[in-house]
mmCIF file of C-alpha atoms in Angstrom:
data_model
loop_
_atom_site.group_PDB
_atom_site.id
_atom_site.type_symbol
_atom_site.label_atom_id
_atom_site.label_comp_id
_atom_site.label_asym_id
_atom_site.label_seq_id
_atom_site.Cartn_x
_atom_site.Cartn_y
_atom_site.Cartn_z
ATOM 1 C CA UNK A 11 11.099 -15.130 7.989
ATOM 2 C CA UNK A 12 8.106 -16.756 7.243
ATOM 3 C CA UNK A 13 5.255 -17.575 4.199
ATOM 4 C CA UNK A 14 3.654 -14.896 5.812
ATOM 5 C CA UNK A 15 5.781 -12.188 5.497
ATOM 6 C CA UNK A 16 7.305 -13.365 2.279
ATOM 7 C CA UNK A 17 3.669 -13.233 0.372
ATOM 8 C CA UNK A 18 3.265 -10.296 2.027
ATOM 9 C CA UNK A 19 6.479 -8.006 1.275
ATOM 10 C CA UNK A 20 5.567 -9.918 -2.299
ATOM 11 C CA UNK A 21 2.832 -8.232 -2.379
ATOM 12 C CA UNK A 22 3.462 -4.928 -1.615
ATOM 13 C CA UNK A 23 6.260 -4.869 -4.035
ATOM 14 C CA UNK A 24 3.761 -6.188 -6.848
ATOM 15 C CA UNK A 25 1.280 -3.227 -5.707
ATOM 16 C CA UNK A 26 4.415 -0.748 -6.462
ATOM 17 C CA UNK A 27 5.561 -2.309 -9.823
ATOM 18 C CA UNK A 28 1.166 -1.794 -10.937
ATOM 19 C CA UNK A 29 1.263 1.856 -9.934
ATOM 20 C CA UNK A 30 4.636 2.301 -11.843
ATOM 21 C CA UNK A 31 3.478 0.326 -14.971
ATOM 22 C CA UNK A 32 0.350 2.186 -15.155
ATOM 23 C CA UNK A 33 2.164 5.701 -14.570
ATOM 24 C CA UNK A 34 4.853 5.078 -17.419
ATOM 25 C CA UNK A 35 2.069 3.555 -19.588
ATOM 26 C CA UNK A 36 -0.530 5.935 -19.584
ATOM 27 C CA UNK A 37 1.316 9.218 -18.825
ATOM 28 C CA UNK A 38 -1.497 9.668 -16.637
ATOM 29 C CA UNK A 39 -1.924 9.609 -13.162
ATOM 30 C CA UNK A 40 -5.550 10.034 -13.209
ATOM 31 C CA UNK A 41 -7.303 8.287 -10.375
ATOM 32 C CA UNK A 42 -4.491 8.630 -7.914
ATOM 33 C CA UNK A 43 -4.201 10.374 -5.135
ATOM 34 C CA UNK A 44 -0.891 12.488 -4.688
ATOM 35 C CA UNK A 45 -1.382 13.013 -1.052
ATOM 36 C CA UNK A 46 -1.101 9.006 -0.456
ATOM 37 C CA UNK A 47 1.853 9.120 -2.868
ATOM 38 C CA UNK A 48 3.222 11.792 -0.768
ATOM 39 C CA UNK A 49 2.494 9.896 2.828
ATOM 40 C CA UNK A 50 3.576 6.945 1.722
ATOM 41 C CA UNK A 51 6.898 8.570 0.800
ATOM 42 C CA UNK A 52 7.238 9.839 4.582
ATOM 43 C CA UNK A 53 6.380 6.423 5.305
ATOM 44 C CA UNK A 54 9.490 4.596 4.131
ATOM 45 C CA UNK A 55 11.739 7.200 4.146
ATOM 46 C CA UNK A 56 11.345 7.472 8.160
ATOM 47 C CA UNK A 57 11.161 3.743 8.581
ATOM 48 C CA UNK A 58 14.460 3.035 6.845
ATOM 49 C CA UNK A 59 16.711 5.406 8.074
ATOM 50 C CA UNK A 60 19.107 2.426 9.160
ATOM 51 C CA UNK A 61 19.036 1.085 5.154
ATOM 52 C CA UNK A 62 22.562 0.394 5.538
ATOM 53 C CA UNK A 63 21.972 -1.560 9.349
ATOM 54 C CA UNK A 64 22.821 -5.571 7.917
ATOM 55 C CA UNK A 65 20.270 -7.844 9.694
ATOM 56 C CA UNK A 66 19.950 -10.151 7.268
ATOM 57 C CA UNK A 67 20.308 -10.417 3.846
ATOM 58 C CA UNK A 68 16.834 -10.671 3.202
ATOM 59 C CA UNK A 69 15.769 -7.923 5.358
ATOM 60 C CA UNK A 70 18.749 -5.753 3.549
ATOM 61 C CA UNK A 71 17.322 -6.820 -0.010
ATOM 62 C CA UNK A 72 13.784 -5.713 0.810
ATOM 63 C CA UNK A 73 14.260 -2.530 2.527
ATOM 64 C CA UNK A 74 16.052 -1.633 -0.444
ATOM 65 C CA UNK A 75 13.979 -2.735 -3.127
ATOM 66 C CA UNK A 76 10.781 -0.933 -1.320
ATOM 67 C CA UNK A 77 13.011 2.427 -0.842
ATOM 68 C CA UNK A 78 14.074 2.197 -4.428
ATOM 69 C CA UNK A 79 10.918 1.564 -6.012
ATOM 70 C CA UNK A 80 9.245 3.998 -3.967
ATOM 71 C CA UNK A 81 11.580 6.663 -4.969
ATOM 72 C CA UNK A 82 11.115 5.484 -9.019
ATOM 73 C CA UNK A 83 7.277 5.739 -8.007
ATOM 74 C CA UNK A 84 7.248 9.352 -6.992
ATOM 75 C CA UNK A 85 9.738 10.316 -9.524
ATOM 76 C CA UNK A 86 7.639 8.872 -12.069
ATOM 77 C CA UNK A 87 4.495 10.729 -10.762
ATOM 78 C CA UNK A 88 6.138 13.722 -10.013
ATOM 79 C CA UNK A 89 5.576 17.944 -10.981
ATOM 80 C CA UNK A 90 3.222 17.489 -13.370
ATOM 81 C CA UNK A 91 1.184 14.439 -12.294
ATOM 82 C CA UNK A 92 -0.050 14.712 -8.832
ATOM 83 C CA UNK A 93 -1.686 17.952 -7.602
ATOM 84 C CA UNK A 94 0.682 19.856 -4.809
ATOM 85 C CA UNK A 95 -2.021 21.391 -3.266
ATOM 86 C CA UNK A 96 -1.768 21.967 1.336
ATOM 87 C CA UNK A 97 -3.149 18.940 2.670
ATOM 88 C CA UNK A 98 -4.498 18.457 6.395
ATOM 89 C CA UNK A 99 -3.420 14.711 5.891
ATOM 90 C CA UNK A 100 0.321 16.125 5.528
ATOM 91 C CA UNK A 101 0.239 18.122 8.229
ATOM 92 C CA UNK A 102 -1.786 16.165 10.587
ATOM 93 C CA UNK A 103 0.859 13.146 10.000
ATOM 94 C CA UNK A 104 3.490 15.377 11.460
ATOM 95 C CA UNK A 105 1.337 16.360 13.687
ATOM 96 C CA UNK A 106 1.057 12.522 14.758
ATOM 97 C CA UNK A 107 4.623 12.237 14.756
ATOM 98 C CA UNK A 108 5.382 14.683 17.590
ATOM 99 C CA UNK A 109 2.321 13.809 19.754
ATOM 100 C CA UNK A 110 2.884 9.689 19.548
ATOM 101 C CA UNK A 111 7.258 10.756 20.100
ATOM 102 C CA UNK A 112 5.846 12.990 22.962
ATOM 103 C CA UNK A 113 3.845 9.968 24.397
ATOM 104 C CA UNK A 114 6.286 7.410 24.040
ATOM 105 C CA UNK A 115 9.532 9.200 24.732
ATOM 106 C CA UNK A 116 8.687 11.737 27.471
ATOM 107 C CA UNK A 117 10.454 15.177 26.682
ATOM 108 C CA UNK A 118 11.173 14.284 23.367
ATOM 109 C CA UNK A 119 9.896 17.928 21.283
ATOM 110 C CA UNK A 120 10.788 19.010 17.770
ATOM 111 C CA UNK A 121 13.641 20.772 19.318
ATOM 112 C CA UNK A 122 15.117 18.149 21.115
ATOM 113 C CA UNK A 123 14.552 15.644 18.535
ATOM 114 C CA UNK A 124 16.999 16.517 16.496
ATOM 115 C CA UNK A 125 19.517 16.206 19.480
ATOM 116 C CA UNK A 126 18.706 12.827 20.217
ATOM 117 C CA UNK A 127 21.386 9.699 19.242
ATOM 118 C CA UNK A 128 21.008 7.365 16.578
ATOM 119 C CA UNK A 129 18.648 4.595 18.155
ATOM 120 C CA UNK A 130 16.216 6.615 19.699
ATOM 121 C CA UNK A 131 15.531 8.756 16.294
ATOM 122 C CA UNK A 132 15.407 5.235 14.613
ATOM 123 C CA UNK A 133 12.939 4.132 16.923
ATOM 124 C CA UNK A 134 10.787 7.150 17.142
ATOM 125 C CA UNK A 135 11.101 7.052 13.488
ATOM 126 C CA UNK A 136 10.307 3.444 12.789
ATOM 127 C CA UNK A 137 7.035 4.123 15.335
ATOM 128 C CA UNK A 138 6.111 7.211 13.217
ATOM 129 C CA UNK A 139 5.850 5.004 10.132
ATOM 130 C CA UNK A 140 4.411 2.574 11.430
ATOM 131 C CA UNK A 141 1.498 4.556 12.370
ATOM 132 C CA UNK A 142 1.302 6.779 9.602
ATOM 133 C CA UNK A 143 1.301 3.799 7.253
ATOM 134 C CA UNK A 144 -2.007 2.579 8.872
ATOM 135 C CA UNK A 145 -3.732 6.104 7.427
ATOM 136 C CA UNK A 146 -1.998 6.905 4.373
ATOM 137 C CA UNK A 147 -4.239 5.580 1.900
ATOM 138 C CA UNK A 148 -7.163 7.577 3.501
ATOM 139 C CA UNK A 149 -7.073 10.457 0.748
ATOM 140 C CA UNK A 150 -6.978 7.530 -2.115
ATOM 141 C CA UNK A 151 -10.411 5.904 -0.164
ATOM 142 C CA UNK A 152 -11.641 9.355 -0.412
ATOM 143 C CA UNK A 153 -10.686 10.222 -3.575
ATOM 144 C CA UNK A 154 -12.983 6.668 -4.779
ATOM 145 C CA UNK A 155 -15.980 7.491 -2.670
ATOM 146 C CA UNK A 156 -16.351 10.924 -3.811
ATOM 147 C CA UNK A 157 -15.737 9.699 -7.800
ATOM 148 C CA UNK A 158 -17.731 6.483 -7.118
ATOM 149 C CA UNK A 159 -15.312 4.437 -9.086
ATOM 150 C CA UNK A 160 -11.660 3.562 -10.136
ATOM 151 C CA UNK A 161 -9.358 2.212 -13.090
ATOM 152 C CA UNK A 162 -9.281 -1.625 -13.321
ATOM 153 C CA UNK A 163 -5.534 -1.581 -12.399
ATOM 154 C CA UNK A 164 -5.967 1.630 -9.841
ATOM 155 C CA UNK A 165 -8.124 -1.477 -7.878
ATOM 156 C CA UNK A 166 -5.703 -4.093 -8.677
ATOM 157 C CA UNK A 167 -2.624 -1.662 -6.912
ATOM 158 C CA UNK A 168 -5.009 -1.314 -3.692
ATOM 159 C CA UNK A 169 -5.619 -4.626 -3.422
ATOM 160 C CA UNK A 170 -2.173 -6.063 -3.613
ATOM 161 C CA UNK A 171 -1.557 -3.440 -1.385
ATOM 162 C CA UNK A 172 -4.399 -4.143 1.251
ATOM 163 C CA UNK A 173 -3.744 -7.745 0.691
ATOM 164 C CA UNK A 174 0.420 -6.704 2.193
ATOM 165 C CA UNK A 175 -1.081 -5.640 5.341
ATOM 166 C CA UNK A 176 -3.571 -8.280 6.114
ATOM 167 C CA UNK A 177 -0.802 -10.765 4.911
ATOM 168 C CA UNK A 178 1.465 -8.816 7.581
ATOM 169 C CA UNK A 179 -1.017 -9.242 10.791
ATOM 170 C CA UNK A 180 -1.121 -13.394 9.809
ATOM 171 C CA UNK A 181 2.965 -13.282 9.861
ATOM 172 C CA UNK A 182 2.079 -11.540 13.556
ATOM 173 C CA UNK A 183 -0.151 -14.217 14.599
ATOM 174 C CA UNK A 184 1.852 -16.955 13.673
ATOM 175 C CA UNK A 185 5.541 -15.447 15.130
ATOM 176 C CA UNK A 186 3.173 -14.489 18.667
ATOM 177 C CA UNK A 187 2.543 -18.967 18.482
ATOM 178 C CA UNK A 188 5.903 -19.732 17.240
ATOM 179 C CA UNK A 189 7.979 -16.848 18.703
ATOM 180 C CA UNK A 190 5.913 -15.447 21.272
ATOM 181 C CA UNK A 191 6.770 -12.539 19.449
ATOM 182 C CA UNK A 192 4.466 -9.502 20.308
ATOM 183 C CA UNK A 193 4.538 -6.126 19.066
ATOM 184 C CA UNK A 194 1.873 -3.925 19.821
ATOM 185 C CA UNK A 195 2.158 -0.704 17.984
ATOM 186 C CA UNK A 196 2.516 -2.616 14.241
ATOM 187 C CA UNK A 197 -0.516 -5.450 15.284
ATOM 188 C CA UNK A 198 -2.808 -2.030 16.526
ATOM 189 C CA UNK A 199 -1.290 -0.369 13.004
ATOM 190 C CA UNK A 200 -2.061 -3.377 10.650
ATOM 191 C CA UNK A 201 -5.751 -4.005 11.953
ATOM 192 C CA UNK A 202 -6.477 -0.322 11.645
ATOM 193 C CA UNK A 203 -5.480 -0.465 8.151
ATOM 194 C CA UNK A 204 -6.839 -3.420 7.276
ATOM 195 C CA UNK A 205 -10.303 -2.331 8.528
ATOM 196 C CA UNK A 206 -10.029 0.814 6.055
ATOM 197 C CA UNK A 207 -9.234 -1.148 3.553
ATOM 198 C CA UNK A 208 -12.682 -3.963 4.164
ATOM 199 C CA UNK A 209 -15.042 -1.956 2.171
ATOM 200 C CA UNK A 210 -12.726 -1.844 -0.385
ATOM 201 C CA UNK A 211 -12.368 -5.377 -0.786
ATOM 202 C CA UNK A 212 -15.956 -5.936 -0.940
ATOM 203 C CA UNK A 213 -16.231 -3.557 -3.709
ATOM 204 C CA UNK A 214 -13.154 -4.906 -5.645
ATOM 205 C CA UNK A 215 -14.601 -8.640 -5.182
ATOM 206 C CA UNK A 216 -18.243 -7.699 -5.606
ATOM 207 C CA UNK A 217 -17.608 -5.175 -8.712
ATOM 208 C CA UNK A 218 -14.317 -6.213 -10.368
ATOM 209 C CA UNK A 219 -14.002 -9.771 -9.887
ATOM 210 C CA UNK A 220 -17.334 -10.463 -10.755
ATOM 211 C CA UNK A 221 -17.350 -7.969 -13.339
ATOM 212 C CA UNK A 222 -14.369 -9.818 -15.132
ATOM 213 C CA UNK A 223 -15.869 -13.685 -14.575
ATOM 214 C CA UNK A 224 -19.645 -12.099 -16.077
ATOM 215 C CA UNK A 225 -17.391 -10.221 -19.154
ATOM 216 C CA UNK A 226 -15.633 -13.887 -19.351
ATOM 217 C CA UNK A 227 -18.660 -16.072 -19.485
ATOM 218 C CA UNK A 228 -20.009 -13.443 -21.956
ATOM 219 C CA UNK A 229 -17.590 -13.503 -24.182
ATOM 220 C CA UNK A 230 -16.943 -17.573 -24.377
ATOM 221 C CA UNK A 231 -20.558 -17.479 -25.002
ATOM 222 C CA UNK A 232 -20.544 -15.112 -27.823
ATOM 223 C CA UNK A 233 -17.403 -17.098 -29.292
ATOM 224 C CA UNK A 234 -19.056 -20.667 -29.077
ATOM 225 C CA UNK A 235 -22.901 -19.014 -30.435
ATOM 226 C CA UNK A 236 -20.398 -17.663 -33.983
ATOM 227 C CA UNK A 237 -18.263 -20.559 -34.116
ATOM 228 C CA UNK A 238 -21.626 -22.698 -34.168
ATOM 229 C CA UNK A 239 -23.371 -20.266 -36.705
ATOM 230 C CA UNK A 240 -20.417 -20.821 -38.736
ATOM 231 C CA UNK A 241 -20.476 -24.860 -38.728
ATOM 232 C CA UNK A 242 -23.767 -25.199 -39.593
ATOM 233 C CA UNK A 243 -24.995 -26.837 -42.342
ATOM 234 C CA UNK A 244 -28.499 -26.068 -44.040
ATOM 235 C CA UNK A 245 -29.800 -28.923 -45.225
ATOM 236 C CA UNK A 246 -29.751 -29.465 -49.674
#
């Protein structure tokens, strides 16, 4: 384990606690995308079917503090928040799931998968999320670009959670120097991600950053201009 991967896990966890804060404050779940919610929930329930597996106890502590808050998350924004309407984002990620199994583990069909021993489903599973992961938060993007804009803390949870993945491919750079660790499918998975997620960082840095300083700046202003008006003294 490294700074890397520490700051990143961090982050994604921080992204998670947002969404839930913002659910249980506002009731609302207005500016979210259900279909995300609704990947992202195949996401980590496919990439932690060995939750129980001890590698270490840091591994074991974060698998099950993303599993658990991603649970509370979709309970929180279940029924009545997010819209259940047929997506082709569901259905094209299990879609994905059989074609990249197909490709990786010749012969291995929705039939047959469920006759296959521990491990491999593991594995095929683990790839699945991996590369589902990388698109899940397309519906969110397009859910912003056809509204044009987003909640303050709707931008702060994609950015902590963009931030997780570009955090990830540094903790892959620096165990391929250290480790000459090399894993193709997750380092082809993060950059694909991360790319989605560039315009969205410009946005967030252009619009809300720089929103907040220029609000900031304003407001000392404002503050200083009364607090002088106040001190002043006309002369007798």
């Amino acid at each position: 384990m490294n700074i890397f991967r520490f700051a990143g896990d961090s982050s994604h966890l921080i992204a998670i606690v947002i969404l839930i804060v913002k659910i249980w404050k506002t009731r609302s779940c207005a500016g979210l995308s259900g279909k995300s919610q609704l990947l992202f929930a195949f996401v980590f329930t496919s990439r932690y079917l060995d939750l129980f597996n001890f590698i270490s106890s840091y591994n074991t502590i974060m698998k099950k503090s993303r599993y658990i808050s991603d649970r509370i998350l979709n309970y929180s924004g279940s029924s009545t928040c997010f819209s259940h309407q047929p997506s082709v984002f569901i259905h094209g990620g299990w879609l994905c799931f059989f074609a990249i199994s197909e490709n990786e583990y010749p012969g291995t069909t929705p039939v047959t998968i469920t006759r296959v021993l521990g491990f491999v489903l593991i594995e095929i599973s683990w790839s699945f999320s991996i590369y589902l992961e990388a698109v899940a938060i397309m519906p969110q993007l397009f859910m912003l670009s056809r509204t044009g804009s987003a909640e303050t803390i709707t931008a702060h949870y994609l950015f902590a959670l963009g931030t997780y993945r570009a955090l990830y491919i540094l903790n892959w750079v620096y165990r391929y120097y250290t480790e000459e660790f090399f894993d193709p499918i997750a380092t082809v998975a993060g950059v694909v991600q991360t790319v989605l997620y560039a315009d969205f960082f410009y946005l967030y840095i252009t619009r809300v950053c720089v929103a907040a300083s220029l609000y900031n700046l304003f407001a000392t202003v404002v503050y200083l201009v009364i607090r002088g008006h106040k001190n002043l003294e006309l002369p007798a």
